[in-house]
Amino acid sequence: MIGGSVTLYQGTSIQRGELLHLSEPLVSLPRLLNILNSFGKVSGYKVNLEKRELLAICQVIQSAARSQFLFKVNTKKFKYLGVWVL
């Protein structure tokens, strides 16, 4: 399937959002993006590319997320539904 594990946390606000925890992100992230793209074609939903963010601990993943996946990369915190997550 995706490779590694994926944990999904759904937002419950009007401003809907999801948090994902990925193990082995260099393997699982491309697969997840393909799955989301396929789901979007069928359902009509899509990921807001301007708002996707990644909290990366490892420098290798930070670099790959910026160059390969075009994510906004955070190294210490990010804002989720108006709340800072550290």
mmCIF file with all atom_site columns, C-alpha atoms in Angstrom:
data_model
loop_
_atom_site.group_PDB
_atom_site.id
_atom_site.type_symbol
_atom_site.label_atom_id
_atom_site.label_alt_id
_atom_site.label_comp_id
_atom_site.label_asym_id
_atom_site.label_entity_id
_atom_site.label_seq_id
_atom_site.pdbx_PDB_ins_code
_atom_site.Cartn_x
_atom_site.Cartn_y
_atom_site.Cartn_z
_atom_site.occupancy
_atom_site.B_iso_or_equiv
_atom_site.pdbx_formal_charge
_atom_site.auth_seq_id
_atom_site.auth_comp_id
_atom_site.auth_asym_id
_atom_site.auth_atom_id
_atom_site.pdbx_PDB_model_num
ATOM 1  C CA . MET A 1 1  ? 0.000   0.000  0.000  1.00 0.00 ? 1  MET A CA 1
ATOM 2  C CA . ILE A 1 2  ? 1.711   3.229  1.082  1.00 0.00 ? 2  ILE A CA 1
ATOM 3  C CA . GLY A 1 3  ? 4.804   1.764  2.764  1.00 0.00 ? 3  GLY A CA 1
ATOM 4  C CA . GLY A 1 4  ? 5.497   2.822  6.318  1.00 0.00 ? 4  GLY A CA 1
ATOM 5  C CA . SER A 1 5  ? 2.642   3.867  8.535  1.00 0.00 ? 5  SER A CA 1
ATOM 6  C CA . VAL A 1 6  ? 0.210   6.736  8.150  1.00 0.00 ? 6  VAL A CA 1
ATOM 7  C CA . THR A 1 7  ? -1.820  8.212  10.976 1.00 0.00 ? 7  THR A CA 1
ATOM 8  C CA . LEU A 1 8  ? -4.636  10.608 10.075 1.00 0.00 ? 8  LEU A CA 1
ATOM 9  C CA . TYR A 1 9  ? -6.024  13.193 12.486 1.00 0.00 ? 9  TYR A CA 1
ATOM 10 C CA . GLN A 1 10 ? -9.124  14.938 11.152 1.00 0.00 ? 10 GLN A CA 1
ATOM 11 C CA . GLY A 1 11 ? -10.007 18.523 11.905 1.00 0.00 ? 11 GLY A CA 1
ATOM 12 C CA . THR A 1 12 ? -13.487 19.244 13.155 1.00 0.00 ? 12 THR A CA 1
ATOM 13 C CA . SER A 1 13 ? -13.689 22.946 12.372 1.00 0.00 ? 13 SER A CA 1
ATOM 14 C CA . ILE A 1 14 ? -15.450 24.674 9.482  1.00 0.00 ? 14 ILE A CA 1
ATOM 15 C CA . GLN A 1 15 ? -11.921 25.275 8.257  1.00 0.00 ? 15 GLN A CA 1
ATOM 16 C CA . ARG A 1 16 ? -11.369 21.559 7.690  1.00 0.00 ? 16 ARG A CA 1
ATOM 17 C CA . GLY A 1 17 ? -7.862  20.213 7.962  1.00 0.00 ? 17 GLY A CA 1
ATOM 18 C CA . GLU A 1 18 ? -6.019  16.963 8.367  1.00 0.00 ? 18 GLU A CA 1
ATOM 19 C CA . LEU A 1 19 ? -2.799  16.069 10.122 1.00 0.00 ? 19 LEU A CA 1
ATOM 20 C CA . LEU A 1 20 ? -0.818  13.103 8.903  1.00 0.00 ? 20 LEU A CA 1
ATOM 21 C CA . HIS A 1 21 ? 2.048   11.362 10.640 1.00 0.00 ? 21 HIS A CA 1
ATOM 22 C CA . LEU A 1 22 ? 4.201   9.458  8.155  1.00 0.00 ? 22 LEU A CA 1
ATOM 23 C CA . SER A 1 23 ? 6.949   6.998  8.894  1.00 0.00 ? 23 SER A CA 1
ATOM 24 C CA . GLU A 1 24 ? 9.538   6.679  6.127  1.00 0.00 ? 24 GLU A CA 1
ATOM 25 C CA . PRO A 1 25 ? 8.293   9.910  4.486  1.00 0.00 ? 25 PRO A CA 1
ATOM 26 C CA . LEU A 1 26 ? 10.635  9.737  1.491  1.00 0.00 ? 26 LEU A CA 1
ATOM 27 C CA . VAL A 1 27 ? 8.898   6.475  0.524  1.00 0.00 ? 27 VAL A CA 1
ATOM 28 C CA . SER A 1 28 ? 5.374   7.061  1.815  1.00 0.00 ? 28 SER A CA 1
ATOM 29 C CA . LEU A 1 29 ? 4.901   10.725 0.858  1.00 0.00 ? 29 LEU A CA 1
ATOM 30 C CA . PRO A 1 30 ? 5.013   10.257 -2.941 1.00 0.00 ? 30 PRO A CA 1
ATOM 31 C CA . ARG A 1 31 ? 2.613   7.336  -2.641 1.00 0.00 ? 31 ARG A CA 1
ATOM 32 C CA . LEU A 1 32 ? 0.276   9.296  -0.388 1.00 0.00 ? 32 LEU A CA 1
ATOM 33 C CA . LEU A 1 33 ? 0.244   12.246 -2.800 1.00 0.00 ? 33 LEU A CA 1
ATOM 34 C CA . ASN A 1 34 ? -0.651  9.879  -5.662 1.00 0.00 ? 34 ASN A CA 1
ATOM 35 C CA . ILE A 1 35 ? -3.478  8.371  -3.605 1.00 0.00 ? 35 ILE A CA 1
ATOM 36 C CA . LEU A 1 36 ? -4.818  11.825 -2.695 1.00 0.00 ? 36 LEU A CA 1
ATOM 37 C CA . ASN A 1 37 ? -4.622  12.900 -6.333 1.00 0.00 ? 37 ASN A CA 1
ATOM 38 C CA . SER A 1 38 ? -6.510  9.782  -7.470 1.00 0.00 ? 38 SER A CA 1
ATOM 39 C CA . PHE A 1 39 ? -9.123  10.257 -4.749 1.00 0.00 ? 39 PHE A CA 1
ATOM 40 C CA . GLY A 1 40 ? -9.530  13.890 -5.783 1.00 0.00 ? 40 GLY A CA 1
ATOM 41 C CA . LYS A 1 41 ? -10.217 12.927 -9.394 1.00 0.00 ? 41 LYS A CA 1
ATOM 42 C CA . VAL A 1 42 ? -13.021 10.607 -8.291 1.00 0.00 ? 42 VAL A CA 1
ATOM 43 C CA . SER A 1 43 ? -14.507 12.673 -5.451 1.00 0.00 ? 43 SER A CA 1
ATOM 44 C CA . GLY A 1 44 ? -13.952 16.239 -6.592 1.00 0.00 ? 44 GLY A CA 1
ATOM 45 C CA . TYR A 1 45 ? -11.971 17.059 -3.431 1.00 0.00 ? 45 TYR A CA 1
ATOM 46 C CA . LYS A 1 46 ? -8.425  18.335 -3.666 1.00 0.00 ? 46 LYS A CA 1
ATOM 47 C CA . VAL A 1 47 ? -5.496  19.293 -1.461 1.00 0.00 ? 47 VAL A CA 1
ATOM 48 C CA . ASN A 1 48 ? -4.917  23.023 -1.207 1.00 0.00 ? 48 ASN A CA 1
ATOM 49 C CA . LEU A 1 49 ? -1.316  23.051 -2.417 1.00 0.00 ? 49 LEU A CA 1
ATOM 50 C CA . GLU A 1 50 ? -0.659  26.550 -1.072 1.00 0.00 ? 50 GLU A CA 1
ATOM 51 C CA . LYS A 1 51 ? -1.472  25.459 2.474  1.00 0.00 ? 51 LYS A CA 1
ATOM 52 C CA . ARG A 1 52 ? 0.297   22.118 2.755  1.00 0.00 ? 52 ARG A CA 1
ATOM 53 C CA . GLU A 1 53 ? 3.057   22.114 5.334  1.00 0.00 ? 53 GLU A CA 1
ATOM 54 C CA . LEU A 1 54 ? 5.534   19.601 6.659  1.00 0.00 ? 54 LEU A CA 1
ATOM 55 C CA . LEU A 1 55 ? 7.160   19.470 10.066 1.00 0.00 ? 55 LEU A CA 1
ATOM 56 C CA . ALA A 1 56 ? 10.423  17.645 9.435  1.00 0.00 ? 56 ALA A CA 1
ATOM 57 C CA . ILE A 1 57 ? 12.978  16.698 12.036 1.00 0.00 ? 57 ILE A CA 1
ATOM 58 C CA . CYS A 1 58 ? 15.640  15.282 9.713  1.00 0.00 ? 58 CYS A CA 1
ATOM 59 C CA . GLN A 1 59 ? 17.647  17.581 7.400  1.00 0.00 ? 59 GLN A CA 1
ATOM 60 C CA . VAL A 1 60 ? 17.432  15.085 4.506  1.00 0.00 ? 60 VAL A CA 1
ATOM 61 C CA . ILE A 1 61 ? 13.641  15.063 4.685  1.00 0.00 ? 61 ILE A CA 1
ATOM 62 C CA . GLN A 1 62 ? 13.548  18.864 4.951  1.00 0.00 ? 62 GLN A CA 1
ATOM 63 C CA . SER A 1 63 ? 15.575  19.212 1.742  1.00 0.00 ? 63 SER A CA 1
ATOM 64 C CA . ALA A 1 64 ? 13.541  16.598 -0.136 1.00 0.00 ? 64 ALA A CA 1
ATOM 65 C CA . ALA A 1 65 ? 10.236  18.122 0.982  1.00 0.00 ? 65 ALA A CA 1
ATOM 66 C CA . ARG A 1 66 ? 11.294  21.520 -0.330 1.00 0.00 ? 66 ARG A CA 1
ATOM 67 C CA . SER A 1 67 ? 12.758  20.381 -3.639 1.00 0.00 ? 67 SER A CA 1
ATOM 68 C CA . GLN A 1 68 ? 10.779  17.270 -4.637 1.00 0.00 ? 68 GLN A CA 1
ATOM 69 C CA . PHE A 1 69 ? 7.377   17.828 -3.049 1.00 0.00 ? 69 PHE A CA 1
ATOM 70 C CA . LEU A 1 70 ? 7.233   21.655 -2.865 1.00 0.00 ? 70 LEU A CA 1
ATOM 71 C CA . PHE A 1 71 ? 6.007   21.706 0.737  1.00 0.00 ? 71 PHE A CA 1
ATOM 72 C CA . LYS A 1 72 ? 6.394   24.610 3.099  1.00 0.00 ? 72 LYS A CA 1
ATOM 73 C CA . VAL A 1 73 ? 8.810   23.085 5.613  1.00 0.00 ? 73 VAL A CA 1
ATOM 74 C CA . ASN A 1 74 ? 8.777   23.909 9.300  1.00 0.00 ? 74 ASN A CA 1
ATOM 75 C CA . THR A 1 75 ? 11.473  22.714 11.667 1.00 0.00 ? 75 THR A CA 1
ATOM 76 C CA . LYS A 1 76 ? 10.065  23.714 15.056 1.00 0.00 ? 76 LYS A CA 1
ATOM 77 C CA . LYS A 1 77 ? 6.358   24.525 14.872 1.00 0.00 ? 77 LYS A CA 1
ATOM 78 C CA . PHE A 1 78 ? 3.397   25.004 12.541 1.00 0.00 ? 78 PHE A CA 1
ATOM 79 C CA . LYS A 1 79 ? -0.079  26.455 12.748 1.00 0.00 ? 79 LYS A CA 1
ATOM 80 C CA . TYR A 1 80 ? -3.045  24.050 12.572 1.00 0.00 ? 80 TYR A CA 1
ATOM 81 C CA . LEU A 1 81 ? -6.591  25.438 12.622 1.00 0.00 ? 81 LEU A CA 1
ATOM 82 C CA . GLY A 1 82 ? -5.323  28.629 14.246 1.00 0.00 ? 82 GLY A CA 1
ATOM 83 C CA . VAL A 1 83 ? -3.289  26.891 16.963 1.00 0.00 ? 83 VAL A CA 1
ATOM 84 C CA . TRP A 1 84 ? 0.505   26.665 17.035 1.00 0.00 ? 84 TRP A CA 1
ATOM 85 C CA . VAL A 1 85 ? 1.716   23.058 17.257 1.00 0.00 ? 85 VAL A CA 1
ATOM 86 C CA . LEU A 1 86 ? 5.209   22.692 18.690 1.00 0.00 ? 86 LEU A CA 1
#
